[in-house]
Coordinates of N, CA and C in Angstrom, one line a residue:
A237 N 38.9 5.4 -50.8 CA 38.0 6.0 -49.8 C 36.6 5.7 -50.1
R238 N 35.8 5.6 -49.1 CA 34.3 5.3 -49.4 C 33.7 6.2 -50.3
R239 N 34.0 7.5 -50.2 CA 33.5 8.5 -51.0 C 33.7 8.2 -52.5
D240 N 35.0 7.9 -52.8 CA 35.3 7.6 -54.2 C 34.6 6.3 -54.7
V241 N 34.5 5.3 -53.9 CA 33.8 4.1 -54.3 C 32.4 4.4 -54.6
V242 N 31.7 5.1 -53.7 CA 30.3 5.5 -54.0 C 30.1 6.3 -55.2
C243 N 30.9 7.3 -55.4 CA 30.8 8.2 -56.5 C 31.1 7.5 -57.8
D244 N 32.1 6.7 -57.8 CA 32.4 5.9 -59.1 C 31.3 4.9 -59.4
C245 N 30.8 4.2 -58.4 CA 29.8 3.2 -58.7 C 28.5 3.9 -59.1
L246 N 28.1 5.0 -58.5 CA 26.9 5.7 -58.9 C 27.0 6.2 -60.3
E247 N 28.1 6.7 -60.7 CA 28.3 7.2 -62.0 C 28.2 6.1 -63.0
R248 N 28.7 4.9 -62.7 CA 28.6 3.8 -63.6 C 27.1 3.4 -63.9
I249 N 26.2 3.6 -62.9 CA 24.8 3.2 -63.1 C 24.1 4.4 -63.7
G250 N 24.8 5.5 -64.0 CA 24.2 6.6 -64.7 C 23.7 7.8 -63.8
W251 N 24.0 7.7 -62.5 CA 23.6 8.8 -61.6 C 24.6 10.0 -61.7
E252 N 24.1 11.2 -61.6 CA 24.9 12.4 -61.7 C 25.4 12.7 -60.3
V253 N 26.7 12.7 -60.1 CA 27.3 12.9 -58.7 C 28.3 14.0 -58.7
E254 N 28.2 14.8 -57.6 CA 29.2 15.8 -57.3 C 30.0 15.3 -56.1
V255 N 31.3 15.1 -56.3 CA 32.1 14.5 -55.2 C 32.1 15.5 -54.1
P256 N 31.7 15.1 -52.9 CA 31.7 16.0 -51.7 C 33.2 16.2 -51.2
R257 N 33.4 17.4 -50.7 CA 34.8 17.7 -50.2 C 34.9 17.3 -48.8
A258 N 34.0 17.6 -47.9 CA 34.1 17.4 -46.5 C 32.8 17.0 -45.9
S259 N 32.3 15.9 -46.3 CA 30.9 15.5 -45.9 C 30.9 14.0 -45.8
M260 N 30.0 13.5 -44.9 CA 29.8 12.1 -44.9 C 28.6 11.7 -45.7
F261 N 28.2 12.5 -46.6 CA 27.1 12.3 -47.5 C 27.4 12.5 -49.0
V262 N 26.9 11.7 -49.9 CA 27.0 12.0 -51.3 C 25.6 12.2 -51.8
W263 N 25.4 13.3 -52.5 CA 24.2 13.6 -53.2 C 24.2 13.2 -54.6
A264 N 23.3 12.5 -55.1 CA 23.3 12.0 -56.4 C 21.9 12.3 -57.1
K265 N 22.0 12.8 -58.3 CA 20.8 13.0 -59.1 C 20.4 11.8 -59.9
V266 N 19.2 11.3 -59.7 CA 18.7 10.1 -60.4 C 18.1 10.5 -61.7
P267 N 18.6 9.9 -62.8 CA 18.0 10.2 -64.1 C 16.5 9.9 -64.1
E268 N 15.7 10.7 -64.7 CA 14.3 10.5 -64.8 C 13.9 9.2 -65.5
S269 N 14.8 8.8 -66.4 CA 14.6 7.5 -67.1 C 14.6 6.3 -66.2
Q270 N 15.4 6.5 -65.1 CA 15.5 5.4 -64.1 C 14.4 5.5 -63.1
S271 N 14.0 6.7 -62.6 CA 13.0 6.8 -61.6 C 11.6 6.7 -62.3
K272 N 11.6 6.8 -63.6 CA 10.3 6.7 -64.4 C 9.3 7.8 -63.9
G273 N 9.8 9.0 -63.6 CA 8.9 10.1 -63.2 C 8.5 10.0 -61.8
K274 N 8.9 9.1 -61.0 CA 8.5 9.0 -59.6 C 9.3 10.0 -58.8
G275 N 8.7 10.5 -57.8 CA 9.3 11.4 -56.9 C 10.4 10.7 -56.1
S276 N 11.3 11.4 -55.5 CA 12.4 10.8 -54.8 C 11.9 9.9 -53.6
I277 N 10.9 10.3 -52.9 CA 10.4 9.5 -51.8 C 9.8 8.2 -52.3
E278 N 9.0 8.3 -53.3 CA 8.4 7.0 -53.9 C 9.5 6.1 -54.4
F279 N 10.5 6.7 -55.1 CA 11.6 5.9 -55.7 C 12.4 5.3 -54.6
A280 N 12.7 6.0 -53.5 CA 13.4 5.5 -52.4 C 12.7 4.3 -51.7
M281 N 11.4 4.4 -51.6 CA 10.6 3.3 -51.1 C 10.6 2.1 -52.0
E282 N 10.6 2.3 -53.3 CA 10.7 1.3 -54.3 C 12.1 0.5 -54.2
L283 N 13.2 1.3 -54.0 CA 14.5 0.7 -53.8 C 14.5 -0.1 -52.5
L284 N 13.9 0.3 -51.5 CA 13.8 -0.4 -50.2 C 13.2 -1.8 -50.5
E285 N 12.0 -1.7 -51.1 CA 11.2 -2.9 -51.3 C 11.8 -3.9 -52.3
N286 N 12.4 -3.4 -53.4 CA 12.9 -4.2 -54.5 C 14.4 -4.4 -54.6
A287 N 15.2 -3.6 -54.0 CA 16.6 -3.7 -54.1 C 17.3 -3.9 -52.8
N288 N 16.5 -3.9 -51.7 CA 17.0 -4.1 -50.3 C 18.0 -3.0 -50.0
V289 N 17.7 -1.8 -50.4 CA 18.6 -0.7 -50.1 C 17.8 0.4 -49.4
V290 N 18.4 0.9 -48.3 CA 17.8 2.0 -47.6 C 18.6 3.3 -48.1
I291 N 17.9 4.2 -48.6 CA 18.5 5.4 -49.2 C 17.6 6.6 -48.8
S292 N 18.2 7.7 -48.6 CA 17.5 8.9 -48.2 C 17.0 9.7 -49.4
P293 N 15.7 9.9 -49.5 CA 15.2 10.7 -50.7 C 15.5 12.2 -50.4
G294 N 16.0 12.8 -51.5 CA 16.4 14.2 -51.4 C 15.2 15.1 -51.0
R295 N 14.0 14.7 -51.4 CA 12.8 15.5 -51.0 C 12.6 15.7 -49.5
A296 N 13.1 14.7 -48.8 CA 12.9 14.8 -47.3 C 13.7 15.9 -46.7
F297 N 14.6 16.5 -47.5 CA 15.5 17.6 -47.0 C 15.1 19.0 -47.6
G298 N 13.9 19.0 -48.3 CA 13.4 20.2 -48.9 C 13.1 20.0 -50.4
E299 N 12.3 21.0 -50.8 CA 11.8 20.9 -52.2 C 12.9 20.8 -53.3
N300 N 14.1 21.5 -53.0 CA 15.2 21.4 -54.0 C 15.9 20.1 -54.0
G301 N 15.5 19.2 -53.1 CA 16.1 17.9 -53.1 C 15.4 16.8 -54.0
E302 N 14.3 17.2 -54.5 CA 13.6 16.3 -55.4 C 14.5 15.9 -56.6
H303 N 14.4 14.6 -57.0 CA 15.2 14.0 -58.0 C 16.6 13.6 -57.6
Y304 N 16.9 13.8 -56.3 CA 18.2 13.5 -55.7 C 18.0 12.4 -54.6
M305 N 19.1 11.7 -54.4 CA 19.2 10.8 -53.2 C 20.4 11.2 -52.4
R306 N 20.3 11.0 -51.1 CA 21.4 11.3 -50.2 C 22.0 10.0 -49.7
I307 N 23.2 9.7 -49.9 CA 23.8 8.4 -49.5 C 24.8 8.7 -48.4
A308 N 24.6 8.0 -47.3 CA 25.5 8.2 -46.1 C 26.7 7.3 -46.3
L309 N 27.9 7.8 -46.0 CA 29.1 7.0 -46.2 C 29.5 6.3 -44.8
V310 N 28.5 5.7 -44.2 CA 28.7 5.1 -42.9 C 29.0 3.6 -42.9
E311 N 28.8 2.9 -44.1 CA 29.0 1.5 -44.2 C 30.4 1.3 -44.7
N312 N 30.9 0.0 -44.7 CA 32.1 -0.3 -45.2 C 32.0 -0.4 -46.8
E313 N 33.2 -0.3 -47.4 CA 33.2 -0.3 -48.9 C 32.4 -1.4 -49.6
H314 N 32.6 -2.6 -49.0 CA 31.9 -3.8 -49.6 C 30.4 -3.6 -49.6
R315 N 29.8 -3.2 -48.4 CA 28.4 -3.0 -48.3 C 27.9 -1.8 -49.2
L316 N 28.7 -0.8 -49.3 CA 28.3 0.3 -50.2 C 28.3 -0.1 -51.7
R317 N 29.3 -0.9 -52.1 CA 29.3 -1.4 -53.4 C 28.1 -2.3 -53.7
Q318 N 27.8 -3.2 -52.7 CA 26.7 -4.1 -52.9 C 25.4 -3.4 -53.0
A319 N 25.2 -2.3 -52.2 CA 24.0 -1.5 -52.3 C 23.8 -0.9 -53.6
I320 N 24.8 -0.4 -54.2 CA 24.7 0.3 -55.5 C 24.6 -0.8 -56.6
K321 N 25.2 -1.9 -56.4 CA 25.0 -3.0 -57.4 C 23.5 -3.4 -57.4
N322 N 22.9 -3.5 -56.2 CA 21.5 -3.9 -56.1 C 20.6 -2.8 -56.8
I323 N 21.0 -1.6 -56.6 CA 20.2 -0.5 -57.3 C 20.3 -0.7 -58.8
G324 N 21.6 -0.9 -59.3 CA 21.8 -1.1 -60.7 C 21.0 -2.3 -61.2
R325 N 21.0 -3.4 -60.5 CA 20.3 -4.6 -61.0 C 18.8 -4.3 -61.0
Y326 N 18.3 -3.6 -60.0 CA 16.9 -3.3 -60.0 C 16.5 -2.4 -61.2
I327 N 17.3 -1.4 -61.5 CA 17.1 -0.5 -62.6 C 17.1 -1.2 -63.9
Q328 N 17.9 -2.2 -64.0 CA 18.0 -3.0 -65.2 C 16.9 -4.0 -65.3
G329 N 16.0 -4.1 -64.4 CA 14.9 -5.0 -64.4 C 15.1 -6.4 -63.8
K330 N 16.2 -6.5 -63.0 CA 16.5 -7.7 -62.4 C 16.4 -7.6 -60.9
D331 N 16.1 -8.7 -60.2 CA 16.1 -8.6 -58.7 C 17.5 -8.8 -58.2
V332 N 17.6 -8.6 -56.9 CA 19.0 -8.6 -56.3 C 19.6 -10.0 -56.2
S333 N 18.8 -11.1 -56.5 CA 19.3 -12.4 -56.5 C 19.9 -12.8 -57.8
G334 N 19.7 -12.0 -58.8 CA 20.2 -12.2 -60.2 C 19.2 -12.7 -61.2
G335 N 18.0 -13.0 -60.8 CA 17.0 -13.4 -61.7 C 16.2 -12.2 -62.2
R336 N 15.2 -12.4 -63.0 CA 14.3 -11.3 -63.4 C 13.5 -10.8 -62.2
K337 N 13.2 -9.5 -62.1 CA 12.4 -9.1 -61.0 C 10.9 -9.6 -61.3
K338 N 10.2 -9.7 -60.1 CA 8.9 -10.1 -60.2 C 8.0 -9.1 -60.8
P339 N 7.0 -9.4 -61.6 CA 6.1 -8.4 -62.2 C 5.3 -7.8 -61.0
S340 N 5.2 -6.5 -61.2 CA 4.4 -5.8 -60.1 C 2.9 -6.0 -60.3
N341 N 2.2 -5.9 -59.2 CA 0.8 -6.0 -59.2 C 0.0 -4.7 -59.5
Q342 N 0.8 -3.7 -59.9 CA 0.2 -2.4 -60.1 C -0.2 -2.2 -61.5

């Protein structure tokens, strides 16, 4: 099931996941070492720009959502796996094409 694929893949990249029972969303806590202290909104924007992944920042759903991401289980398993693979590659300092990520101008 998509839920299992997403939860397993997120756990492999070090995100803390509670398997949902009856929801089309997975909530995952992002380790601070990976977000480098950025808020969930800023980190989600970074993933959009650098990993080509659209992900919902938990903060958009209230203060208690900070440090979490909400993943919708609406894509097929292949696309979900690819999205998480892209996130993992970005976190490891690589771009989604397999090379080193470009240095930031910041």
